[in-house]
């Protein structure tokens, strides 16, 4: 195995010989063998061990074993101790997730502060097979079925082509000792159940699976490359990128032979995996929307929009004659009084959609600035009767996301202005108006 491992490093990670490497080590078989292999081959390595205090004295014994291994190989050893259960409780995450977060945060800090170039982990071929079936169970696409990447940023996994059987045989032949984690025999976790109960039966039924699996992943990666090329061309012809997301041209989308397949490659990055719901948006009427944790997708006429989901607090500000500026979200409202000779002429000369002029003799303080709500009505300037604010926003082609930031200016129970959109006939300026209230909206 040593020769095969050396050849693998030469073919895929030839530059590691000149780098400072940090090995994530538990004391178990895989990470201990990785340490011995790299030490024999003369790489510049150090060890990093996490004591999560989850297995009583076993955890402390693992730590002691790793320290003794480092001493024997005359390499540096970094150890961190964590109260994992307390961390999980405070953050309302599982123990496994807590340990993962603590582990990788610690490794990142070590690499940054101690100038290690790469972090090496001991994932191997059996881990790949387990990950493949776990992702298959989750309904993963082609990308998810490729398993664990050989490298990801500064994390490198040089044992991925080697099976646990190969690693164990090498350890036995080389008289290398290691620690056994008693929790690995428990079937409490999905991966352990798969490893201990399901995969042995699968390997009995499909004896060539392990020997062919690595090559299968190579084929999957090649297929993914072809998909990526096609999706790249799809993006250029169908998608327009915006500061907060993307717009998808529905008409152009439907010219593709399998629009759902292309669309899945786009929308999964935004947390949308149920393609039935997404296609209902594509084929439905304007107005329907679905949300992921961070994004919203909705139909807006002949385009589908994916934008950041903003959870904004409703605004409610009182405007009096004591202040001249009010801040809300990322905008401001400025208030000033202007004396004029002919109010109507002044307004026509200084017209701006982001400025509201009111006859100061007809409107008094206090005014209120608040988020609009369903059911609000305005009596638009130049129209008879009233109109729903929601209809005004729809007519003005305001997107669903932009609607969340729309505010209205009110006096008593009347809406004077859908800010930046439409004013009402209350406080209407005439040629006889000689004192104006000028309200300026700035983004």
Tab-separated table of C-alpha atoms in Angstrom:
chain	number	residue	atom	x	y	z
A	1	UNK	CA	0.000	0.000	0.000
A	2	UNK	CA	2.882	2.367	0.706
A	3	UNK	CA	3.981	2.313	-2.949
A	4	UNK	CA	0.421	2.797	-4.228
A	5	UNK	CA	-0.104	5.654	-1.786
A	6	UNK	CA	3.146	7.319	-2.876
A	7	UNK	CA	2.154	7.036	-6.533
A	8	UNK	CA	-1.282	8.487	-5.748
A	9	UNK	CA	0.288	11.499	-4.034
A	10	UNK	CA	2.665	11.986	-6.965
A	11	UNK	CA	-0.161	11.861	-9.512
A	12	UNK	CA	-2.708	14.032	-7.672
A	13	UNK	CA	-0.938	16.009	-4.929
A	14	UNK	CA	2.618	16.456	-6.178
A	15	UNK	CA	2.979	19.854	-4.470
A	16	UNK	CA	2.387	18.605	-0.901
A	17	UNK	CA	6.047	17.754	-0.400
A	18	UNK	CA	6.863	21.446	-0.057
A	19	UNK	CA	3.931	22.278	2.221
A	20	UNK	CA	3.194	22.249	5.948
A	21	UNK	CA	0.462	19.676	6.544
A	22	UNK	CA	-1.908	19.322	9.489
A	23	UNK	CA	-3.491	15.887	9.955
A	24	UNK	CA	-6.885	15.621	11.662
A	25	UNK	CA	-6.371	12.588	13.869
A	26	UNK	CA	-8.794	10.764	16.135
A	27	UNK	CA	-6.486	7.931	17.134
A	28	UNK	CA	-8.504	5.484	15.034
A	29	UNK	CA	-7.171	3.175	12.342
A	30	UNK	CA	-7.545	5.475	9.313
A	31	UNK	CA	-5.956	8.662	10.654
A	32	UNK	CA	-3.150	6.738	12.394
A	33	UNK	CA	-2.217	4.912	9.172
A	34	UNK	CA	-2.341	8.199	7.232
A	35	UNK	CA	0.067	9.679	9.778
A	36	UNK	CA	2.500	6.763	9.486
A	37	UNK	CA	2.414	6.788	5.674
A	38	UNK	CA	3.188	10.504	5.429
A	39	UNK	CA	5.857	10.269	8.117
A	40	UNK	CA	7.658	7.430	6.320
A	41	UNK	CA	7.543	9.380	3.062
A	42	UNK	CA	9.141	12.399	4.728
A	43	UNK	CA	6.299	14.929	4.584
A	44	UNK	CA	6.223	17.933	6.930
A	45	UNK	CA	3.306	16.949	9.162
A	46	UNK	CA	1.745	17.819	12.513
A	47	UNK	CA	-1.265	16.356	14.305
A	48	UNK	CA	-4.489	17.977	15.492
A	49	UNK	CA	-6.739	16.100	17.920
A	50	UNK	CA	-10.103	17.027	19.444
A	51	UNK	CA	-11.218	15.629	22.790
A	52	UNK	CA	-14.997	15.992	22.768
A	53	UNK	CA	-15.451	14.339	26.204
A	54	UNK	CA	-18.295	12.189	24.892
A	55	UNK	CA	-16.985	8.734	25.900
A	56	UNK	CA	-15.780	9.250	29.470
A	57	UNK	CA	-12.263	7.873	30.026
A	58	UNK	CA	-12.085	6.592	26.406
A	59	UNK	CA	-11.842	10.163	25.149
A	60	UNK	CA	-8.928	10.915	27.471
A	61	UNK	CA	-7.205	7.682	26.478
A	62	UNK	CA	-7.547	8.608	22.794
A	63	UNK	CA	-5.912	11.963	23.538
A	64	UNK	CA	-3.053	10.304	25.399
A	65	UNK	CA	-2.537	7.826	22.551
A	66	UNK	CA	-2.287	10.630	19.962
A	67	UNK	CA	0.227	12.544	22.087
A	68	UNK	CA	2.385	9.426	22.442
A	69	UNK	CA	2.199	8.808	18.684
A	70	UNK	CA	3.390	12.359	18.013
A	71	UNK	CA	6.227	11.986	20.518
A	72	UNK	CA	7.333	8.720	18.905
A	73	UNK	CA	7.355	10.276	15.438
A	74	UNK	CA	8.882	13.521	16.758
A	75	UNK	CA	6.192	15.741	15.284
A	76	UNK	CA	4.069	18.546	16.739
A	77	UNK	CA	0.705	17.710	18.261
A	78	UNK	CA	-2.161	20.153	18.904
A	79	UNK	CA	-4.968	19.140	21.231
A	80	UNK	CA	-8.244	20.902	22.028
A	81	UNK	CA	-10.825	19.908	24.624
A	82	UNK	CA	-14.505	20.706	24.248
A	83	UNK	CA	-17.691	20.516	26.286
A	84	UNK	CA	-19.578	19.215	23.269
A	85	UNK	CA	-22.888	18.513	24.979
A	86	UNK	CA	-23.061	22.047	26.376
A	87	UNK	CA	-22.223	23.502	22.949
A	88	UNK	CA	-24.968	21.405	21.319
A	89	UNK	CA	-27.519	22.416	23.961
A	90	UNK	CA	-26.818	26.154	23.649
A	91	UNK	CA	-27.085	26.079	19.866
A	92	UNK	CA	-29.938	23.568	19.632
A	93	UNK	CA	-28.003	21.245	17.307
A	94	UNK	CA	-27.309	17.514	17.416
A	95	UNK	CA	-24.235	16.196	19.199
A	96	UNK	CA	-22.796	15.100	15.852
A	97	UNK	CA	-23.309	18.541	14.335
A	98	UNK	CA	-21.816	20.215	17.404
A	99	UNK	CA	-18.714	18.031	17.211
A	100	UNK	CA	-18.343	18.760	13.502
A	101	UNK	CA	-18.607	22.527	14.006
A	102	UNK	CA	-16.164	22.507	16.906
A	103	UNK	CA	-13.711	20.290	15.031
A	104	UNK	CA	-13.548	22.273	11.805
A	105	UNK	CA	-13.567	25.662	13.535
A	106	UNK	CA	-10.579	24.488	15.556
A	107	UNK	CA	-8.776	23.153	12.496
A	108	UNK	CA	-9.386	26.390	10.595
A	109	UNK	CA	-7.969	28.430	13.468
A	110	UNK	CA	-4.890	26.218	13.649
A	111	UNK	CA	-4.219	26.500	9.921
A	112	UNK	CA	-4.645	30.270	10.037
A	113	UNK	CA	-2.608	30.904	13.171
A	114	UNK	CA	0.092	28.244	12.754
A	115	UNK	CA	0.565	28.695	8.993
A	116	UNK	CA	-0.367	25.187	7.877
A	117	UNK	CA	-0.992	25.015	4.156
A	118	UNK	CA	-3.423	22.084	4.113
A	119	UNK	CA	-5.605	20.040	6.451
A	120	UNK	CA	-5.536	16.313	5.703
A	121	UNK	CA	-8.350	13.968	6.715
A	122	UNK	CA	-8.394	10.164	6.527
A	123	UNK	CA	-11.627	9.560	4.591
A	124	UNK	CA	-11.313	6.405	2.485
A	125	UNK	CA	-13.167	4.376	-0.158
A	126	UNK	CA	-15.645	2.840	2.290
A	127	UNK	CA	-16.598	6.358	3.428
A	128	UNK	CA	-17.214	7.195	-0.223
A	129	UNK	CA	-19.570	4.247	-0.676
A	130	UNK	CA	-21.469	5.091	2.514
A	131	UNK	CA	-21.819	8.733	1.447
A	132	UNK	CA	-23.048	7.673	-1.998
A	133	UNK	CA	-25.928	5.651	-0.550
A	134	UNK	CA	-26.786	8.274	2.086
A	135	UNK	CA	-27.018	10.928	-0.643
A	136	UNK	CA	-28.966	8.546	-2.862
A	137	UNK	CA	-31.486	8.125	-0.057
A	138	UNK	CA	-31.806	11.921	0.165
A	139	UNK	CA	-32.660	12.190	-3.523
A	140	UNK	CA	-29.367	13.795	-4.509
A	141	UNK	CA	-28.611	14.660	-8.112
A	142	UNK	CA	-25.539	13.743	-10.111
A	143	UNK	CA	-23.306	16.084	-8.155
A	144	UNK	CA	-24.333	14.606	-4.805
A	145	UNK	CA	-23.685	11.046	-6.011
A	146	UNK	CA	-20.027	11.839	-6.657
A	147	UNK	CA	-19.426	11.458	-2.930
A	148	UNK	CA	-16.597	13.127	-1.041
A	149	UNK	CA	-14.215	15.267	-3.149
A	150	UNK	CA	-10.482	14.557	-3.017
A	151	UNK	CA	-9.894	18.190	-2.174
A	152	UNK	CA	-12.035	21.100	-1.115
A	153	UNK	CA	-10.211	24.345	-0.513
A	154	UNK	CA	-7.379	23.547	1.847
A	155	UNK	CA	-8.898	20.219	2.952
A	156	UNK	CA	-7.289	17.198	1.243
A	157	UNK	CA	-8.316	13.541	1.519
A	158	UNK	CA	-5.407	11.444	0.180
A	159	UNK	CA	-6.784	8.036	1.283
A	160	UNK	CA	-9.995	8.155	-0.772
A	161	UNK	CA	-8.928	5.490	-3.347
A	162	UNK	CA	-8.047	2.989	-0.607
A	163	UNK	CA	-10.497	0.673	1.164
A	164	UNK	CA	-10.666	0.165	4.892
A	165	UNK	CA	-9.559	-3.417	4.323
A	166	UNK	CA	-6.387	-2.235	2.570
A	167	UNK	CA	-5.708	0.271	5.352
A	168	UNK	CA	-6.247	-2.331	8.067
A	169	UNK	CA	-4.051	-4.917	6.349
A	170	UNK	CA	-1.269	-2.346	6.036
A	171	UNK	CA	-1.552	-1.505	9.748
A	172	UNK	CA	-1.386	-5.168	10.745
A	173	UNK	CA	1.533	-5.936	8.427
A	174	UNK	CA	3.420	-2.870	9.705
A	175	UNK	CA	2.552	-3.612	13.349
A	176	UNK	CA	0.841	-0.258	13.760
A	177	UNK	CA	-1.477	0.058	16.753
A	178	UNK	CA	-4.584	2.223	16.876
A	179	UNK	CA	-7.590	3.013	19.053
A	180	UNK	CA	-11.036	1.527	18.495
A	181	UNK	CA	-13.978	3.880	19.054
A	182	UNK	CA	-16.629	1.878	20.913
A	183	UNK	CA	-19.376	4.132	19.522
A	184	UNK	CA	-18.668	2.787	16.006
A	185	UNK	CA	-20.370	-0.480	16.972
A	186	UNK	CA	-23.590	1.346	17.866
A	187	UNK	CA	-26.291	1.472	15.206
A	188	UNK	CA	-27.836	4.611	16.676
A	189	UNK	CA	-26.618	6.737	13.760
A	190	UNK	CA	-27.602	6.208	10.134
A	191	UNK	CA	-24.030	5.874	8.876
A	192	UNK	CA	-23.151	3.250	11.479
A	193	UNK	CA	-26.283	1.237	10.677
A	194	UNK	CA	-25.407	1.366	6.989
A	195	UNK	CA	-21.775	0.412	7.669
A	196	UNK	CA	-22.449	-2.389	10.139
A	197	UNK	CA	-25.600	-3.987	8.768
A	198	UNK	CA	-26.450	-2.993	5.201
A	199	UNK	CA	-23.190	-2.668	3.273
A	200	UNK	CA	-21.789	-6.084	4.315
A	201	UNK	CA	-24.871	-7.690	2.705
A	202	UNK	CA	-24.462	-5.485	-0.359
A	203	UNK	CA	-20.794	-6.438	-0.756
A	204	UNK	CA	-21.738	-10.124	-0.476
A	205	UNK	CA	-24.313	-9.692	-3.215
A	206	UNK	CA	-22.094	-7.432	-5.358
A	207	UNK	CA	-18.507	-8.584	-4.719
A	208	UNK	CA	-17.028	-6.327	-7.421
A	209	UNK	CA	-18.659	-3.144	-6.095
A	210	UNK	CA	-15.697	-1.914	-4.092
A	211	UNK	CA	-13.113	-2.563	-6.812
A	212	UNK	CA	-15.186	-0.739	-9.443
A	213	UNK	CA	-16.647	2.028	-7.320
A	214	UNK	CA	-13.737	4.469	-7.579
A	215	UNK	CA	-13.884	4.261	-11.375
A	216	UNK	CA	-17.649	4.771	-11.265
A	217	UNK	CA	-17.078	8.040	-9.398
A	218	UNK	CA	-14.645	9.089	-12.144
A	219	UNK	CA	-17.357	8.454	-14.737
A	220	UNK	CA	-19.879	10.411	-12.673
A	221	UNK	CA	-17.443	13.308	-12.417
A	222	UNK	CA	-17.018	13.251	-16.213
A	223	UNK	CA	-20.777	13.303	-16.662
A	224	UNK	CA	-21.041	16.209	-14.238
A	225	UNK	CA	-18.471	18.135	-16.285
A	226	UNK	CA	-20.664	17.687	-19.370
A	227	UNK	CA	-23.697	18.858	-17.400
A	228	UNK	CA	-21.789	21.892	-16.112
A	229	UNK	CA	-20.885	22.886	-19.679
A	230	UNK	CA	-24.518	22.590	-20.790
A	231	UNK	CA	-25.795	24.493	-17.740
A	232	UNK	CA	-23.264	27.240	-18.401
A	233	UNK	CA	-24.712	27.751	-21.902
A	234	UNK	CA	-28.209	27.589	-20.425
A	235	UNK	CA	-27.332	30.374	-17.980
A	236	UNK	CA	-26.105	32.630	-20.759
A	237	UNK	CA	-29.305	32.348	-22.780
A	238	UNK	CA	-31.995	32.163	-20.073
A	239	UNK	CA	-30.782	33.803	-16.858
A	240	UNK	CA	-30.101	37.397	-15.929
A	241	UNK	CA	-28.199	37.966	-12.686
A	242	UNK	CA	-29.385	40.738	-10.350
A	243	UNK	CA	-27.785	42.178	-7.179
A	244	UNK	CA	-30.086	40.067	-4.990
A	245	UNK	CA	-30.654	36.949	-7.113
A	246	UNK	CA	-31.590	35.954	-10.673
A	247	UNK	CA	-34.347	36.366	-13.259
A	248	UNK	CA	-35.301	33.405	-15.469
A	249	UNK	CA	-36.823	34.084	-18.901
A	250	UNK	CA	-39.794	31.676	-19.022
A	251	UNK	CA	-40.285	31.826	-22.798
A	252	UNK	CA	-36.618	31.087	-23.426
A	253	UNK	CA	-36.625	28.345	-20.774
A	254	UNK	CA	-39.392	26.471	-22.558
A	255	UNK	CA	-37.328	26.244	-25.774
A	256	UNK	CA	-35.064	23.670	-24.093
A	257	UNK	CA	-35.906	19.983	-24.549
A	258	UNK	CA	-35.809	19.202	-20.816
A	259	UNK	CA	-36.312	22.500	-18.991
A	260	UNK	CA	-36.844	20.834	-15.607
A	261	UNK	CA	-33.416	19.175	-15.697
A	262	UNK	CA	-31.680	22.444	-16.536
A	263	UNK	CA	-33.720	24.318	-13.983
A	264	UNK	CA	-32.835	21.877	-11.191
A	265	UNK	CA	-29.135	22.596	-11.706
A	266	UNK	CA	-29.875	26.289	-11.157
A	267	UNK	CA	-32.424	26.372	-8.351
A	268	UNK	CA	-30.792	23.802	-6.055
A	269	UNK	CA	-28.115	26.384	-5.240
A	270	UNK	CA	-30.893	28.515	-3.717
A	271	UNK	CA	-32.335	25.718	-1.578
A	272	UNK	CA	-35.163	24.605	-3.919
A	273	UNK	CA	-35.196	20.831	-4.468
A	274	UNK	CA	-38.874	19.988	-5.006
A	275	UNK	CA	-39.072	20.384	-8.762
A	276	UNK	CA	-42.819	19.734	-8.848
A	277	UNK	CA	-43.367	22.903	-6.819
A	278	UNK	CA	-40.842	24.851	-8.903
A	279	UNK	CA	-42.463	23.793	-12.187
A	280	UNK	CA	-45.846	24.840	-10.780
A	281	UNK	CA	-44.346	28.308	-10.342
A	282	UNK	CA	-42.999	28.252	-13.911
A	283	UNK	CA	-46.299	27.165	-15.442
A	284	UNK	CA	-48.625	29.029	-13.080
A	285	UNK	CA	-50.007	32.524	-12.850
A	286	UNK	CA	-48.105	35.509	-11.484
A	287	UNK	CA	-48.294	35.787	-7.736
A	288	UNK	CA	-47.537	32.280	-6.487
A	289	UNK	CA	-44.349	31.933	-4.466
A	290	UNK	CA	-42.397	29.408	-2.423
A	291	UNK	CA	-39.567	30.016	0.019
A	292	UNK	CA	-36.381	28.257	1.069
A	293	UNK	CA	-34.379	29.207	4.142
A	294	UNK	CA	-32.796	32.226	2.454
A	295	UNK	CA	-34.550	32.775	-0.886
A	296	UNK	CA	-37.975	33.175	-2.442
A	297	UNK	CA	-38.999	32.109	-5.957
A	298	UNK	CA	-42.033	33.596	-7.697
A	299	UNK	CA	-43.577	34.211	-11.120
A	300	UNK	CA	-43.625	37.807	-12.326
A	301	UNK	CA	-45.294	37.899	-15.761
A	302	UNK	CA	-42.885	36.330	-18.282
A	303	UNK	CA	-40.060	35.762	-15.840
A	304	UNK	CA	-39.414	33.754	-12.721
A	305	UNK	CA	-37.508	35.580	-10.025
A	306	UNK	CA	-35.294	34.161	-7.292
A	307	UNK	CA	-34.308	36.733	-4.713
A	308	UNK	CA	-32.966	36.914	-1.193
A	309	UNK	CA	-35.659	36.468	1.414
A	310	UNK	CA	-35.733	39.543	3.593
A	311	UNK	CA	-37.471	39.240	6.921
A	312	UNK	CA	-38.032	42.918	7.676
A	313	UNK	CA	-39.574	44.353	10.807
A	314	UNK	CA	-42.637	46.498	10.101
A	315	UNK	CA	-41.946	50.230	10.196
A	316	UNK	CA	-44.053	52.674	12.233
A	317	UNK	CA	-42.642	56.176	12.752
A	318	UNK	CA	-44.349	59.350	13.961
A	319	UNK	CA	-43.346	62.499	12.079
A	320	UNK	CA	-43.667	65.778	13.982
A	321	UNK	CA	-42.420	69.320	13.488
A	322	UNK	CA	-39.377	68.781	15.703
A	323	UNK	CA	-37.270	66.654	13.339
A	324	UNK	CA	-36.269	67.064	9.706
A	325	UNK	CA	-35.062	63.532	8.831
A	326	UNK	CA	-36.290	60.001	9.532
A	327	UNK	CA	-34.419	56.749	8.806
A	328	UNK	CA	-35.945	53.370	7.993
A	329	UNK	CA	-34.432	50.238	6.439
A	330	UNK	CA	-31.710	51.639	4.149
A	331	UNK	CA	-33.638	54.832	3.270
A	332	UNK	CA	-34.459	58.274	4.665
A	333	UNK	CA	-37.357	60.732	4.612
A	334	UNK	CA	-36.500	64.449	4.760
A	335	UNK	CA	-39.124	67.039	5.768
A	336	UNK	CA	-38.980	70.769	5.062
A	337	UNK	CA	-41.355	73.694	4.636
A	338	UNK	CA	-41.109	75.861	1.525
A	339	UNK	CA	-42.732	79.290	1.038
A	340	UNK	CA	-43.837	79.943	-2.551
A	341	UNK	CA	-45.912	82.372	-4.570
A	342	UNK	CA	-47.679	79.856	-6.827
A	343	UNK	CA	-47.620	76.359	-5.344
A	344	UNK	CA	-48.841	74.549	-8.484
A	345	UNK	CA	-46.207	76.136	-10.727
A	346	UNK	CA	-43.490	75.310	-8.185
A	347	UNK	CA	-44.561	71.644	-8.024
A	348	UNK	CA	-44.608	71.325	-11.830
A	349	UNK	CA	-41.101	72.773	-12.073
A	350	UNK	CA	-39.731	70.533	-9.315
A	351	UNK	CA	-41.635	67.326	-10.007
A	352	UNK	CA	-39.895	64.129	-8.852
A	353	UNK	CA	-41.465	60.722	-8.129
A	354	UNK	CA	-39.464	60.569	-4.881
A	355	UNK	CA	-40.753	63.942	-3.648
A	356	UNK	CA	-44.210	64.637	-2.263
A	357	UNK	CA	-45.547	68.195	-2.052
A	358	UNK	CA	-48.474	68.937	0.280
A	359	UNK	CA	-50.405	72.096	0.975
A	360	UNK	CA	-49.214	72.812	4.527
A	361	UNK	CA	-52.511	74.575	5.278
A	362	UNK	CA	-54.452	71.365	4.618
A	363	UNK	CA	-52.277	68.794	6.386
A	364	UNK	CA	-51.050	69.059	9.941
A	365	UNK	CA	-48.646	67.161	12.187
A	366	UNK	CA	-48.287	64.505	13.330
A	367	UNK	CA	-47.877	62.387	10.210
A	368	UNK	CA	-47.107	58.678	10.352
A	369	UNK	CA	-44.779	56.560	8.261
A	370	UNK	CA	-45.540	52.829	8.370
A	371	UNK	CA	-45.324	49.598	6.416
A	372	UNK	CA	-48.309	49.038	4.167
A	373	UNK	CA	-50.698	46.226	5.047
A	374	UNK	CA	-53.214	44.148	3.115
A	375	UNK	CA	-56.482	46.085	2.857
A	376	UNK	CA	-54.888	49.561	2.772
A	377	UNK	CA	-56.621	51.912	0.333
A	378	UNK	CA	-55.501	55.183	-1.216
A	379	UNK	CA	-57.481	57.896	-3.026
A	380	UNK	CA	-55.034	58.485	-5.897
A	381	UNK	CA	-54.427	61.975	-7.223
A	382	UNK	CA	-56.177	62.368	-10.569
A	383	UNK	CA	-58.664	59.564	-9.953
A	384	UNK	CA	-62.125	59.266	-8.469
A	385	UNK	CA	-62.795	56.900	-5.615
A	386	UNK	CA	-60.158	54.752	-3.932
A	387	UNK	CA	-57.861	51.896	-4.865
A	388	UNK	CA	-56.189	49.090	-2.953
A	389	UNK	CA	-52.524	49.752	-2.290
A	390	UNK	CA	-51.800	46.161	-3.336
A	391	UNK	CA	-53.354	46.871	-6.751
A	392	UNK	CA	-51.318	50.056	-7.138
A	393	UNK	CA	-48.138	48.111	-6.426
A	394	UNK	CA	-49.095	45.394	-8.900
A	395	UNK	CA	-49.904	47.982	-11.584
A	396	UNK	CA	-46.548	49.629	-10.896
A	397	UNK	CA	-44.811	46.254	-11.418
A	398	UNK	CA	-43.280	46.217	-7.947
A	399	UNK	CA	-41.741	42.778	-7.279
A	400	UNK	CA	-42.803	40.645	-4.325
A	401	UNK	CA	-39.507	41.253	-2.540
A	402	UNK	CA	-39.601	45.021	-3.156
A	403	UNK	CA	-43.144	45.139	-1.755
A	404	UNK	CA	-41.774	44.169	1.662
A	405	UNK	CA	-39.949	47.511	1.846
A	406	UNK	CA	-42.838	49.697	0.677
A	407	UNK	CA	-44.078	52.188	3.271
A	408	UNK	CA	-46.997	54.621	3.305
A	409	UNK	CA	-47.233	58.149	4.682
A	410	UNK	CA	-50.505	58.772	6.523
A	411	UNK	CA	-52.370	61.638	8.195
A	412	UNK	CA	-55.159	60.686	10.544
A	413	UNK	CA	-56.721	57.711	8.717
A	414	UNK	CA	-55.820	58.780	5.189
A	415	UNK	CA	-52.890	57.500	3.121
A	416	UNK	CA	-51.182	60.523	1.622
A	417	UNK	CA	-48.425	58.717	-0.259
A	418	UNK	CA	-47.314	55.228	-1.198
A	419	UNK	CA	-43.756	56.399	-0.809
A	420	UNK	CA	-41.978	56.673	-4.143
A	421	UNK	CA	-44.973	55.169	-5.990
A	422	UNK	CA	-48.233	57.144	-5.896
A	423	UNK	CA	-49.659	60.166	-4.022
A	424	UNK	CA	-53.255	60.816	-2.952
A	425	UNK	CA	-55.470	63.806	-3.532
A	426	UNK	CA	-55.390	64.782	0.152
A	427	UNK	CA	-53.359	67.940	0.714
A	428	UNK	CA	-53.457	68.678	-2.998
A	429	UNK	CA	-51.379	71.711	-4.008
A	430	UNK	CA	-53.097	74.464	-6.049
A	431	UNK	CA	-51.976	77.778	-7.538
A	432	UNK	CA	-53.232	79.455	-4.351
A	433	UNK	CA	-50.938	77.385	-2.122
A	434	UNK	CA	-48.192	79.580	-0.664
A	435	UNK	CA	-46.710	77.211	1.951
A	436	UNK	CA	-45.604	73.721	0.984
A	437	UNK	CA	-44.609	70.700	2.990
A	438	UNK	CA	-41.835	69.081	0.955
A	439	UNK	CA	-41.169	65.388	1.772
A	440	UNK	CA	-38.202	63.779	0.044
A	441	UNK	CA	-37.567	60.037	-0.113
A	442	UNK	CA	-33.913	59.010	-0.495
A	443	UNK	CA	-32.686	55.468	-1.082
